[in-house]
Amino acid sequence: MSDTIIKIDNLVKRFGALTAVNDVSFEVRRGELFAFLGVNGAGKSTTISVLCGQLARDGGSIVVDGANIDDDIERVKRSIGVVFQSSALDRVLGVKDNLKSRAALYGIFGKEFEARYAELDEMLSLKELEKRPVGKLSGGQRRRCDIARALLHKPKILILDEPTTGLDPQTRKTVWGVIGELRKDGELTVFLTTHYMEEAADADYVVVIDRGRVSAKGTPVELKNEYTGDFISFYDRDESELEALGKPIEKISGGFRIEVKNTAEATALIAAHPELFTDYEVSKGKMDDVFLAVQKSNAVGDEERA
């Protein structure tokens, strides 16, 4: 069995004169948390729609779990469960009735449904919600039910399309707790699209898309090393004292921060100016820093091509 569960080569999708997805290629490995990052309108959801067979593509190829999307679209669809940005459940029906009607679309009835519902309840705590109308649920509760719907047919790939958009921080944490539990056995591949960059910090692999093109890809550490430096934060120094380090100084809450190329440069500064390093910390850049650096690099590239 191949380690690659999704392989997309040179994908193109146009809407009239607009090329929403422009020569996009990437692979997703089996069992990993894959993050597909970009601002709203970058081409993330369009790529997902083509991958799921909801939109026809204008070029390129897609293979999912060994099945070519052109040759066996039904097998591809059975391999995938999708949690969309907006809930796909009936707001009037209760949670269990919603899931029962959705399960019927996959040919799951009677005892088979009850057994699967019990499995999903164990993972997602559905019993306490099962009689409540979906429209009366909180955002986090609704997301749990959306995930249950996507997992009814035991897909190998769970696609989460902006799963925490509009949720408060506590509810976002709850949703991520659920996702972590689902991934414990290592059998489920999670494909995440988001514009919250820090949600990708724990991903196994990240692809950044900008204006329909892949603009960066790698592990979070690889991207941080390539697009950002390390940061040294000082909490007991005046700005004038830090000028001796010869670096631009940024004011932060409770102190000041400078950026260095890497940990080696930070170590050299500590050795050269030990008197300044009494209350400090060294940290890598965040995914937000990576994304801003990628955006800046793209803008420079556009200007050069113009």
JSON list of N, CA, C and O in Angstrom, two decimals, residues 173-225:
[
{"chain": "A", "resi": 173, "resn": "LYS", "atom": "N", "xyz": [-10.77, 25.35, 20.68]},
{"chain": "A", "resi": 173, "resn": "LYS", "atom": "CA", "xyz": [-9.96, 24.40, 21.44]},
{"chain": "A", "resi": 173, "resn": "LYS", "atom": "C", "xyz": [-10.69, 23.06, 21.57]},
{"chain": "A", "resi": 173, "resn": "LYS", "atom": "O", "xyz": [-10.08, 21.99, 21.44]},
{"chain": "A", "resi": 174, "resn": "THR", "atom": "N", "xyz": [-11.99, 23.11, 21.81]},
{"chain": "A", "resi": 174, "resn": "THR", "atom": "CA", "xyz": [-12.79, 21.89, 21.93]},
{"chain": "A", "resi": 174, "resn": "THR", "atom": "C", "xyz": [-12.78, 21.10, 20.63]},
{"chain": "A", "resi": 174, "resn": "THR", "atom": "O", "xyz": [-12.61, 19.88, 20.62]},
{"chain": "A", "resi": 175, "resn": "VAL", "atom": "N", "xyz": [-12.97, 21.81, 19.51]},
{"chain": "A", "resi": 175, "resn": "VAL", "atom": "CA", "xyz": [-12.97, 21.15, 18.20]},
{"chain": "A", "resi": 175, "resn": "VAL", "atom": "C", "xyz": [-11.63, 20.48, 17.94]},
{"chain": "A", "resi": 175, "resn": "VAL", "atom": "O", "xyz": [-11.56, 19.33, 17.48]},
{"chain": "A", "resi": 176, "resn": "TRP", "atom": "N", "xyz": [-10.53, 21.16, 18.28]},
{"chain": "A", "resi": 176, "resn": "TRP", "atom": "CA", "xyz": [-9.22, 20.57, 18.07]},
{"chain": "A", "resi": 176, "resn": "TRP", "atom": "C", "xyz": [-8.97, 19.39, 18.99]},
{"chain": "A", "resi": 176, "resn": "TRP", "atom": "O", "xyz": [-8.26, 18.44, 18.63]},
{"chain": "A", "resi": 177, "resn": "GLY", "atom": "N", "xyz": [-9.57, 19.42, 20.16]},
{"chain": "A", "resi": 177, "resn": "GLY", "atom": "CA", "xyz": [-9.48, 18.26, 21.05]},
{"chain": "A", "resi": 177, "resn": "GLY", "atom": "C", "xyz": [-10.14, 17.04, 20.42]},
{"chain": "A", "resi": 177, "resn": "GLY", "atom": "O", "xyz": [-9.62, 15.92, 20.49]},
{"chain": "A", "resi": 178, "resn": "VAL", "atom": "N", "xyz": [-11.29, 17.25, 19.80]},
{"chain": "A", "resi": 178, "resn": "VAL", "atom": "CA", "xyz": [-12.00, 16.17, 19.10]},
{"chain": "A", "resi": 178, "resn": "VAL", "atom": "C", "xyz": [-11.14, 15.62, 17.96]},
{"chain": "A", "resi": 178, "resn": "VAL", "atom": "O", "xyz": [-11.00, 14.40, 17.78]},
{"chain": "A", "resi": 179, "resn": "ILE", "atom": "N", "xyz": [-10.56, 16.52, 17.17]},
{"chain": "A", "resi": 179, "resn": "ILE", "atom": "CA", "xyz": [-9.73, 16.09, 16.04]},
{"chain": "A", "resi": 179, "resn": "ILE", "atom": "C", "xyz": [-8.53, 15.28, 16.54]},
{"chain": "A", "resi": 179, "resn": "ILE", "atom": "O", "xyz": [-8.17, 14.25, 15.94]},
{"chain": "A", "resi": 180, "resn": "GLY", "atom": "N", "xyz": [-7.93, 15.71, 17.64]},
{"chain": "A", "resi": 180, "resn": "GLY", "atom": "CA", "xyz": [-6.81, 14.97, 18.21]},
{"chain": "A", "resi": 180, "resn": "GLY", "atom": "C", "xyz": [-7.20, 13.56, 18.61]},
{"chain": "A", "resi": 180, "resn": "GLY", "atom": "O", "xyz": [-6.44, 12.61, 18.38]},
{"chain": "A", "resi": 181, "resn": "GLU", "atom": "N", "xyz": [-8.38, 13.42, 19.20]},
{"chain": "A", "resi": 181, "resn": "GLU", "atom": "CA", "xyz": [-8.85, 12.09, 19.60]},
{"chain": "A", "resi": 181, "resn": "GLU", "atom": "C", "xyz": [-9.07, 11.20, 18.39]},
{"chain": "A", "resi": 181, "resn": "GLU", "atom": "O", "xyz": [-8.75, 10.01, 18.41]},
{"chain": "A", "resi": 182, "resn": "LEU", "atom": "N", "xyz": [-9.62, 11.76, 17.32]},
{"chain": "A", "resi": 182, "resn": "LEU", "atom": "CA", "xyz": [-9.89, 10.99, 16.11]},
{"chain": "A", "resi": 182, "resn": "LEU", "atom": "C", "xyz": [-8.61, 10.47, 15.46]},
{"chain": "A", "resi": 182, "resn": "LEU", "atom": "O", "xyz": [-8.60, 9.43, 14.82]},
{"chain": "A", "resi": 183, "resn": "ARG", "atom": "N", "xyz": [-7.51, 11.19, 15.67]},
{"chain": "A", "resi": 183, "resn": "ARG", "atom": "CA", "xyz": [-6.25, 10.83, 15.01]},
{"chain": "A", "resi": 183, "resn": "ARG", "atom": "C", "xyz": [-5.38, 9.89, 15.85]},
{"chain": "A", "resi": 183, "resn": "ARG", "atom": "O", "xyz": [-4.30, 9.49, 15.42]},
{"chain": "A", "resi": 184, "resn": "LYS", "atom": "N", "xyz": [-5.84, 9.51, 17.01]},
{"chain": "A", "resi": 184, "resn": "LYS", "atom": "CA", "xyz": [-5.00, 8.74, 17.93]},
{"chain": "A", "resi": 184, "resn": "LYS", "atom": "C", "xyz": [-4.49, 7.43, 17.35]},
{"chain": "A", "resi": 184, "resn": "LYS", "atom": "O", "xyz": [-3.35, 7.04, 17.59]},
{"chain": "A", "resi": 185, "resn": "ASP", "atom": "N", "xyz": [-5.34, 6.70, 16.58]},
{"chain": "A", "resi": 185, "resn": "ASP", "atom": "CA", "xyz": [-4.91, 5.40, 16.08]},
{"chain": "A", "resi": 185, "resn": "ASP", "atom": "C", "xyz": [-4.05, 5.50, 14.84]},
{"chain": "A", "resi": 185, "resn": "ASP", "atom": "O", "xyz": [-3.50, 4.50, 14.36]},
{"chain": "A", "resi": 186, "resn": "GLY", "atom": "N", "xyz": [-3.91, 6.72, 14.28]},
{"chain": "A", "resi": 186, "resn": "GLY", "atom": "CA", "xyz": [-3.02, 6.92, 13.13]},
{"chain": "A", "resi": 186, "resn": "GLY", "atom": "C", "xyz": [-3.57, 6.44, 11.81]},
{"chain": "A", "resi": 186, "resn": "GLY", "atom": "O", "xyz": [-2.87, 6.49, 10.79]},
{"chain": "A", "resi": 187, "resn": "GLU", "atom": "N", "xyz": [-4.84, 6.00, 11.78]},
{"chain": "A", "resi": 187, "resn": "GLU", "atom": "CA", "xyz": [-5.41, 5.48, 10.54]},
{"chain": "A", "resi": 187, "resn": "GLU", "atom": "C", "xyz": [-6.14, 6.54, 9.72]},
{"chain": "A", "resi": 187, "resn": "GLU", "atom": "O", "xyz": [-6.30, 6.39, 8.52]},
{"chain": "A", "resi": 188, "resn": "LEU", "atom": "N", "xyz": [-6.59, 7.59, 10.38]},
{"chain": "A", "resi": 188, "resn": "LEU", "atom": "CA", "xyz": [-7.36, 8.63, 9.69]},
{"chain": "A", "resi": 188, "resn": "LEU", "atom": "C", "xyz": [-6.43, 9.74, 9.21]},
{"chain": "A", "resi": 188, "resn": "LEU", "atom": "O", "xyz": [-5.64, 10.29, 9.98]},
{"chain": "A", "resi": 189, "resn": "THR", "atom": "N", "xyz": [-6.51, 10.07, 7.94]},
{"chain": "A", "resi": 189, "resn": "THR", "atom": "CA", "xyz": [-5.78, 11.20, 7.38]},
{"chain": "A", "resi": 189, "resn": "THR", "atom": "C", "xyz": [-6.67, 12.44, 7.50]},
{"chain": "A", "resi": 189, "resn": "THR", "atom": "O", "xyz": [-7.83, 12.41, 7.09]},
{"chain": "A", "resi": 190, "resn": "VAL", "atom": "N", "xyz": [-6.13, 13.52, 8.05]},
{"chain": "A", "resi": 190, "resn": "VAL", "atom": "CA", "xyz": [-6.90, 14.75, 8.20]},
{"chain": "A", "resi": 190, "resn": "VAL", "atom": "C", "xyz": [-6.33, 15.82, 7.28]},
{"chain": "A", "resi": 190, "resn": "VAL", "atom": "O", "xyz": [-5.14, 16.14, 7.36]},
{"chain": "A", "resi": 191, "resn": "PHE", "atom": "N", "xyz": [-7.18, 16.34, 6.42]},
{"chain": "A", "resi": 191, "resn": "PHE", "atom": "CA", "xyz": [-6.81, 17.38, 5.46]},
{"chain": "A", "resi": 191, "resn": "PHE", "atom": "C", "xyz": [-7.52, 18.66, 5.91]},
{"chain": "A", "resi": 191, "resn": "PHE", "atom": "O", "xyz": [-8.73, 18.77, 5.83]},
{"chain": "A", "resi": 192, "resn": "LEU", "atom": "N", "xyz": [-6.73, 19.60, 6.40]},
{"chain": "A", "resi": 192, "resn": "LEU", "atom": "CA", "xyz": [-7.28, 20.82, 6.99]},
{"chain": "A", "resi": 192, "resn": "LEU", "atom": "C", "xyz": [-7.04, 22.01, 6.08]},
{"chain": "A", "resi": 192, "resn": "LEU", "atom": "O", "xyz": [-5.93, 22.24, 5.62]},
{"chain": "A", "resi": 193, "resn": "THR", "atom": "N", "xyz": [-8.09, 22.78, 5.80]},
{"chain": "A", "resi": 193, "resn": "THR", "atom": "CA", "xyz": [-7.91, 24.08, 5.17]},
{"chain": "A", "resi": 193, "resn": "THR", "atom": "C", "xyz": [-8.25, 25.14, 6.21]},
{"chain": "A", "resi": 193, "resn": "THR", "atom": "O", "xyz": [-9.22, 25.00, 6.96]},
{"chain": "A", "resi": 194, "resn": "THR", "atom": "N", "xyz": [-7.44, 26.17, 6.27]},
{"chain": "A", "resi": 194, "resn": "THR", "atom": "CA", "xyz": [-7.69, 27.22, 7.26]},
{"chain": "A", "resi": 194, "resn": "THR", "atom": "C", "xyz": [-6.95, 28.49, 6.88]},
{"chain": "A", "resi": 194, "resn": "THR", "atom": "O", "xyz": [-5.97, 28.44, 6.14]},
{"chain": "A", "resi": 195, "resn": "HIS", "atom": "N", "xyz": [-7.44, 29.63, 7.37]},
{"chain": "A", "resi": 195, "resn": "HIS", "atom": "CA", "xyz": [-6.67, 30.87, 7.26]},
{"chain": "A", "resi": 195, "resn": "HIS", "atom": "C", "xyz": [-6.17, 31.29, 8.64]},
{"chain": "A", "resi": 195, "resn": "HIS", "atom": "O", "xyz": [-5.58, 32.34, 8.79]},
{"chain": "A", "resi": 196, "resn": "TYR", "atom": "N", "xyz": [-6.40, 30.44, 9.66]},
{"chain": "A", "resi": 196, "resn": "TYR", "atom": "CA", "xyz": [-5.79, 30.64, 10.97]},
{"chain": "A", "resi": 196, "resn": "TYR", "atom": "C", "xyz": [-4.43, 29.94, 10.96]},
{"chain": "A", "resi": 196, "resn": "TYR", "atom": "O", "xyz": [-4.34, 28.73, 11.12]},
{"chain": "A", "resi": 197, "resn": "MET", "atom": "N", "xyz": [-3.38, 30.71, 10.77]},
{"chain": "A", "resi": 197, "resn": "MET", "atom": "CA", "xyz": [-2.07, 30.11, 10.52]},
{"chain": "A", "resi": 197, "resn": "MET", "atom": "C", "xyz": [-1.59, 29.23, 11.68]},
{"chain": "A", "resi": 197, "resn": "MET", "atom": "O", "xyz": [-0.97, 28.19, 11.46]},
{"chain": "A", "resi": 198, "resn": "GLU", "atom": "N", "xyz": [-1.86, 29.62, 12.90]},
{"chain": "A", "resi": 198, "resn": "GLU", "atom": "CA", "xyz": [-1.34, 28.85, 14.03]},
{"chain": "A", "resi": 198, "resn": "GLU", "atom": "C", "xyz": [-2.04, 27.51, 14.20]},
{"chain": "A", "resi": 198, "resn": "GLU", "atom": "O", "xyz": [-1.56, 26.64, 14.92]},
{"chain": "A", "resi": 199, "resn": "GLU", "atom": "N", "xyz": [-3.18, 27.31, 13.52]},
{"chain": "A", "resi": 199, "resn": "GLU", "atom": "CA", "xyz": [-3.80, 25.99, 13.56]},
{"chain": "A", "resi": 199, "resn": "GLU", "atom": "C", "xyz": [-2.96, 24.96, 12.82]},
{"chain": "A", "resi": 199, "resn": "GLU", "atom": "O", "xyz": [-3.16, 23.76, 12.99]},
{"chain": "A", "resi": 200, "resn": "ALA", "atom": "N", "xyz": [-2.03, 25.42, 12.01]},
{"chain": "A", "resi": 200, "resn": "ALA", "atom": "CA", "xyz": [-1.16, 24.51, 11.26]},
{"chain": "A", "resi": 200, "resn": "ALA", "atom": "C", "xyz": [0.13, 24.19, 11.98]},
{"chain": "A", "resi": 200, "resn": "ALA", "atom": "O", "xyz": [0.95, 23.42, 11.48]},
{"chain": "A", "resi": 201, "resn": "ALA", "atom": "N", "xyz": [0.34, 24.77, 13.17]},
{"chain": "A", "resi": 201, "resn": "ALA", "atom": "CA", "xyz": [1.62, 24.60, 13.86]},
{"chain": "A", "resi": 201, "resn": "ALA", "atom": "C", "xyz": [1.93, 23.15, 14.20]},
{"chain": "A", "resi": 201, "resn": "ALA", "atom": "O", "xyz": [3.09, 22.75, 14.24]},
{"chain": "A", "resi": 202, "resn": "ASP", "atom": "N", "xyz": [0.89, 22.33, 14.42]},
{"chain": "A", "resi": 202, "resn": "ASP", "atom": "CA", "xyz": [1.09, 20.93, 14.77]},
{"chain": "A", "resi": 202, "resn": "ASP", "atom": "C", "xyz": [0.90, 19.99, 13.59]},
{"chain": "A", "resi": 202, "resn": "ASP", "atom": "O", "xyz": [0.86, 18.76, 13.75]},
{"chain": "A", "resi": 203, "resn": "ALA", "atom": "N", "xyz": [0.76, 20.54, 12.39]},
{"chain": "A", "resi": 203, "resn": "ALA", "atom": "CA", "xyz": [0.58, 19.71, 11.20]},
{"chain": "A", "resi": 203, "resn": "ALA", "atom": "C", "xyz": [1.86, 18.95, 10.87]},
{"chain": "A", "resi": 203, "resn": "ALA", "atom": "O", "xyz": [2.96, 19.37, 11.21]},
{"chain": "A", "resi": 204, "resn": "ASP", "atom": "N", "xyz": [1.69, 17.81, 10.20]},
{"chain": "A", "resi": 204, "resn": "ASP", "atom": "CA", "xyz": [2.85, 17.06, 9.72]},
{"chain": "A", "resi": 204, "resn": "ASP", "atom": "C", "xyz": [3.44, 17.72, 8.48]},
{"chain": "A", "resi": 204, "resn": "ASP", "atom": "O", "xyz": [4.66, 17.66, 8.27]},
{"chain": "A", "resi": 205, "resn": "TYR", "atom": "N", "xyz": [2.58, 18.31, 7.67]},
{"chain": "A", "resi": 205, "resn": "TYR", "atom": "CA", "xyz": [3.05, 18.95, 6.43]},
{"chain": "A", "resi": 205, "resn": "TYR", "atom": "C", "xyz": [2.11, 20.10, 6.09]},
{"chain": "A", "resi": 205, "resn": "TYR", "atom": "O", "xyz": [0.91, 20.03, 6.37]},
{"chain": "A", "resi": 206, "resn": "VAL", "atom": "N", "xyz": [2.67, 21.14, 5.50]},
{"chain": "A", "resi": 206, "resn": "VAL", "atom": "CA", "xyz": [1.90, 22.35, 5.21]},
{"chain": "A", "resi": 206, "resn": "VAL", "atom": "C", "xyz": [2.13, 22.77, 3.75]},
{"chain": "A", "resi": 206, "resn": "VAL", "atom": "O", "xyz": [3.27, 22.75, 3.26]},
{"chain": "A", "resi": 207, "resn": "VAL", "atom": "N", "xyz": [1.05, 23.13, 3.08]},
{"chain": "A", "resi": 207, "resn": "VAL", "atom": "CA", "xyz": [1.13, 23.75, 1.77]},
{"chain": "A", "resi": 207, "resn": "VAL", "atom": "C", "xyz": [0.42, 25.10, 1.86]},
{"chain": "A", "resi": 207, "resn": "VAL", "atom": "O", "xyz": [-0.70, 25.18, 2.36]},
{"chain": "A", "resi": 208, "resn": "VAL", "atom": "N", "xyz": [1.10, 26.15, 1.42]},
{"chain": "A", "resi": 208, "resn": "VAL", "atom": "CA", "xyz": [0.52, 27.50, 1.41]},
{"chain": "A", "resi": 208, "resn": "VAL", "atom": "C", "xyz": [0.13, 27.83, -0.02]},
{"chain": "A", "resi": 208, "resn": "VAL", "atom": "O", "xyz": [0.94, 27.70, -0.94]},
{"chain": "A", "resi": 209, "resn": "ILE", "atom": "N", "xyz": [-1.12, 28.24, -0.21]},
{"chain": "A", "resi": 209, "resn": "ILE", "atom": "CA", "xyz": [-1.61, 28.62, -1.53]},
{"chain": "A", "resi": 209, "resn": "ILE", "atom": "C", "xyz": [-1.95, 30.11, -1.52]},
{"chain": "A", "resi": 209, "resn": "ILE", "atom": "O", "xyz": [-2.50, 30.64, -0.54]},
{"chain": "A", "resi": 210, "resn": "ASP", "atom": "N", "xyz": [-1.59, 30.79, -2.59]},
{"chain": "A", "resi": 210, "resn": "ASP", "atom": "CA", "xyz": [-1.84, 32.22, -2.71]},
{"chain": "A", "resi": 210, "resn": "ASP", "atom": "C", "xyz": [-2.26, 32.54, -4.13]},
{"chain": "A", "resi": 210, "resn": "ASP", "atom": "O", "xyz": [-1.54, 32.21, -5.08]},
{"chain": "A", "resi": 211, "resn": "ARG", "atom": "N", "xyz": [-3.44, 33.12, -4.28]},
{"chain": "A", "resi": 211, "resn": "ARG", "atom": "CA", "xyz": [-3.98, 33.46, -5.60]},
{"chain": "A", "resi": 211, "resn": "ARG", "atom": "C", "xyz": [-3.93, 32.28, -6.56]},
{"chain": "A", "resi": 211, "resn": "ARG", "atom": "O", "xyz": [-3.56, 32.39, -7.72]},
{"chain": "A", "resi": 212, "resn": "GLY", "atom": "N", "xyz": [-4.31, 31.12, -6.03]},
{"chain": "A", "resi": 212, "resn": "GLY", "atom": "CA", "xyz": [-4.44, 29.93, -6.86]},
{"chain": "A", "resi": 212, "resn": "GLY", "atom": "C", "xyz": [-3.18, 29.15, -7.11]},
{"chain": "A", "resi": 212, "resn": "GLY", "atom": "O", "xyz": [-3.21, 28.11, -7.76]},
{"chain": "A", "resi": 213, "resn": "ARG", "atom": "N", "xyz": [-2.05, 29.60, -6.58]},
{"chain": "A", "resi": 213, "resn": "ARG", "atom": "CA", "xyz": [-0.77, 28.91, -6.80]},
{"chain": "A", "resi": 213, "resn": "ARG", "atom": "C", "xyz": [-0.17, 28.47, -5.47]},
{"chain": "A", "resi": 213, "resn": "ARG", "atom": "O", "xyz": [-0.33, 29.14, -4.45]},
{"chain": "A", "resi": 214, "resn": "VAL", "atom": "N", "xyz": [0.56, 27.35, -5.50]},
{"chain": "A", "resi": 214, "resn": "VAL", "atom": "CA", "xyz": [1.31, 26.93, -4.31]},
{"chain": "A", "resi": 214, "resn": "VAL", "atom": "C", "xyz": [2.51, 27.86, -4.18]},
{"chain": "A", "resi": 214, "resn": "VAL", "atom": "O", "xyz": [3.33, 27.99, -5.09]},
{"chain": "A", "resi": 215, "resn": "SER", "atom": "N", "xyz": [2.61, 28.54, -3.04]},
{"chain": "A", "resi": 215, "resn": "SER", "atom": "CA", "xyz": [3.69, 29.51, -2.84]},
{"chain": "A", "resi": 215, "resn": "SER", "atom": "C", "xyz": [4.73, 29.03, -1.85]},
{"chain": "A", "resi": 215, "resn": "SER", "atom": "O", "xyz": [5.84, 29.59, -1.80]},
{"chain": "A", "resi": 216, "resn": "ALA", "atom": "N", "xyz": [4.42, 28.00, -1.05]},
{"chain": "A", "resi": 216, "resn": "ALA", "atom": "CA", "xyz": [5.40, 27.44, -0.11]},
{"chain": "A", "resi": 216, "resn": "ALA", "atom": "C", "xyz": [4.88, 26.09, 0.37]},
{"chain": "A", "resi": 216, "resn": "ALA", "atom": "O", "xyz": [3.67, 25.87, 0.43]},
{"chain": "A", "resi": 217, "resn": "LYS", "atom": "N", "xyz": [5.80, 25.19, 0.72]},
{"chain": "A", "resi": 217, "resn": "LYS", "atom": "CA", "xyz": [5.39, 23.91, 1.29]},
{"chain": "A", "resi": 217, "resn": "LYS", "atom": "C", "xyz": [6.54, 23.30, 2.07]},
{"chain": "A", "resi": 217, "resn": "LYS", "atom": "O", "xyz": [7.71, 23.57, 1.80]},
{"chain": "A", "resi": 218, "resn": "GLY", "atom": "N", "xyz": [6.20, 22.50, 3.08]},
{"chain": "A", "resi": 218, "resn": "GLY", "atom": "CA", "xyz": [7.19, 21.86, 3.93]},
{"chain": "A", "resi": 218, "resn": "GLY", "atom": "C", "xyz": [6.58, 21.58, 5.29]},
{"chain": "A", "resi": 218, "resn": "GLY", "atom": "O", "xyz": [5.41, 21.88, 5.54]},
{"chain": "A", "resi": 219, "resn": "THR", "atom": "N", "xyz": [7.38, 21.02, 6.19]},
{"chain": "A", "resi": 219, "resn": "THR", "atom": "CA", "xyz": [6.92, 20.86, 7.57]},
{"chain": "A", "resi": 219, "resn": "THR", "atom": "C", "xyz": [6.90, 22.24, 8.23]},
{"chain": "A", "resi": 219, "resn": "THR", "atom": "O", "xyz": [7.57, 23.17, 7.75]},
{"chain": "A", "resi": 220, "resn": "PRO", "atom": "N", "xyz": [6.17, 22.41, 9.33]},
{"chain": "A", "resi": 220, "resn": "PRO", "atom": "CA", "xyz": [6.19, 23.71, 10.02]},
{"chain": "A", "resi": 220, "resn": "PRO", "atom": "C", "xyz": [7.60, 24.17, 10.37]},
{"chain": "A", "resi": 220, "resn": "PRO", "atom": "O", "xyz": [7.93, 25.35, 10.22]},
{"chain": "A", "resi": 221, "resn": "VAL", "atom": "N", "xyz": [8.44, 23.24, 10.84]},
{"chain": "A", "resi": 221, "resn": "VAL", "atom": "CA", "xyz": [9.81, 23.63, 11.19]},
{"chain": "A", "resi": 221, "resn": "VAL", "atom": "C", "xyz": [10.60, 24.05, 9.96]},
{"chain": "A", "resi": 221, "resn": "VAL", "atom": "O", "xyz": [11.33, 25.06, 9.98]},
{"chain": "A", "resi": 222, "resn": "GLU", "atom": "N", "xyz": [10.45, 23.32, 8.86]},
{"chain": "A", "resi": 222, "resn": "GLU", "atom": "CA", "xyz": [11.15, 23.68, 7.62]},
{"chain": "A", "resi": 222, "resn": "GLU", "atom": "C", "xyz": [10.73, 25.07, 7.14]},
{"chain": "A", "resi": 222, "resn": "GLU", "atom": "O", "xyz": [11.57, 25.88, 6.72]},
{"chain": "A", "resi": 223, "resn": "LEU", "atom": "N", "xyz": [9.44, 25.35, 7.20]},
{"chain": "A", "resi": 223, "resn": "LEU", "atom": "CA", "xyz": [8.94, 26.65, 6.75]},
{"chain": "A", "resi": 223, "resn": "LEU", "atom": "C", "xyz": [9.43, 27.78, 7.67]},
{"chain": "A", "resi": 223, "resn": "LEU", "atom": "O", "xyz": [9.79, 28.86, 7.19]},
{"chain": "A", "resi": 224, "resn": "LYS", "atom": "N", "xyz": [9.43, 27.51, 8.96]},
{"chain": "A", "resi": 224, "resn": "LYS", "atom": "CA", "xyz": [9.92, 28.53, 9.90]},
{"chain": "A", "resi": 224, "resn": "LYS", "atom": "C", "xyz": [11.40, 28.81, 9.67]},
{"chain": "A", "resi": 224, "resn": "LYS", "atom": "O", "xyz": [11.85, 29.96, 9.71]},
{"chain": "A", "resi": 225, "resn": "ASN", "atom": "N", "xyz": [12.16, 27.74, 9.42]},
{"chain": "A", "resi": 225, "resn": "ASN", "atom": "CA", "xyz": [13.59, 27.93, 9.18]},
{"chain": "A", "resi": 225, "resn": "ASN", "atom": "C", "xyz": [13.87, 28.69, 7.88]},
{"chain": "A", "resi": 225, "resn": "ASN", "atom": "O", "xyz": [14.82, 29.45, 7.79]}
]
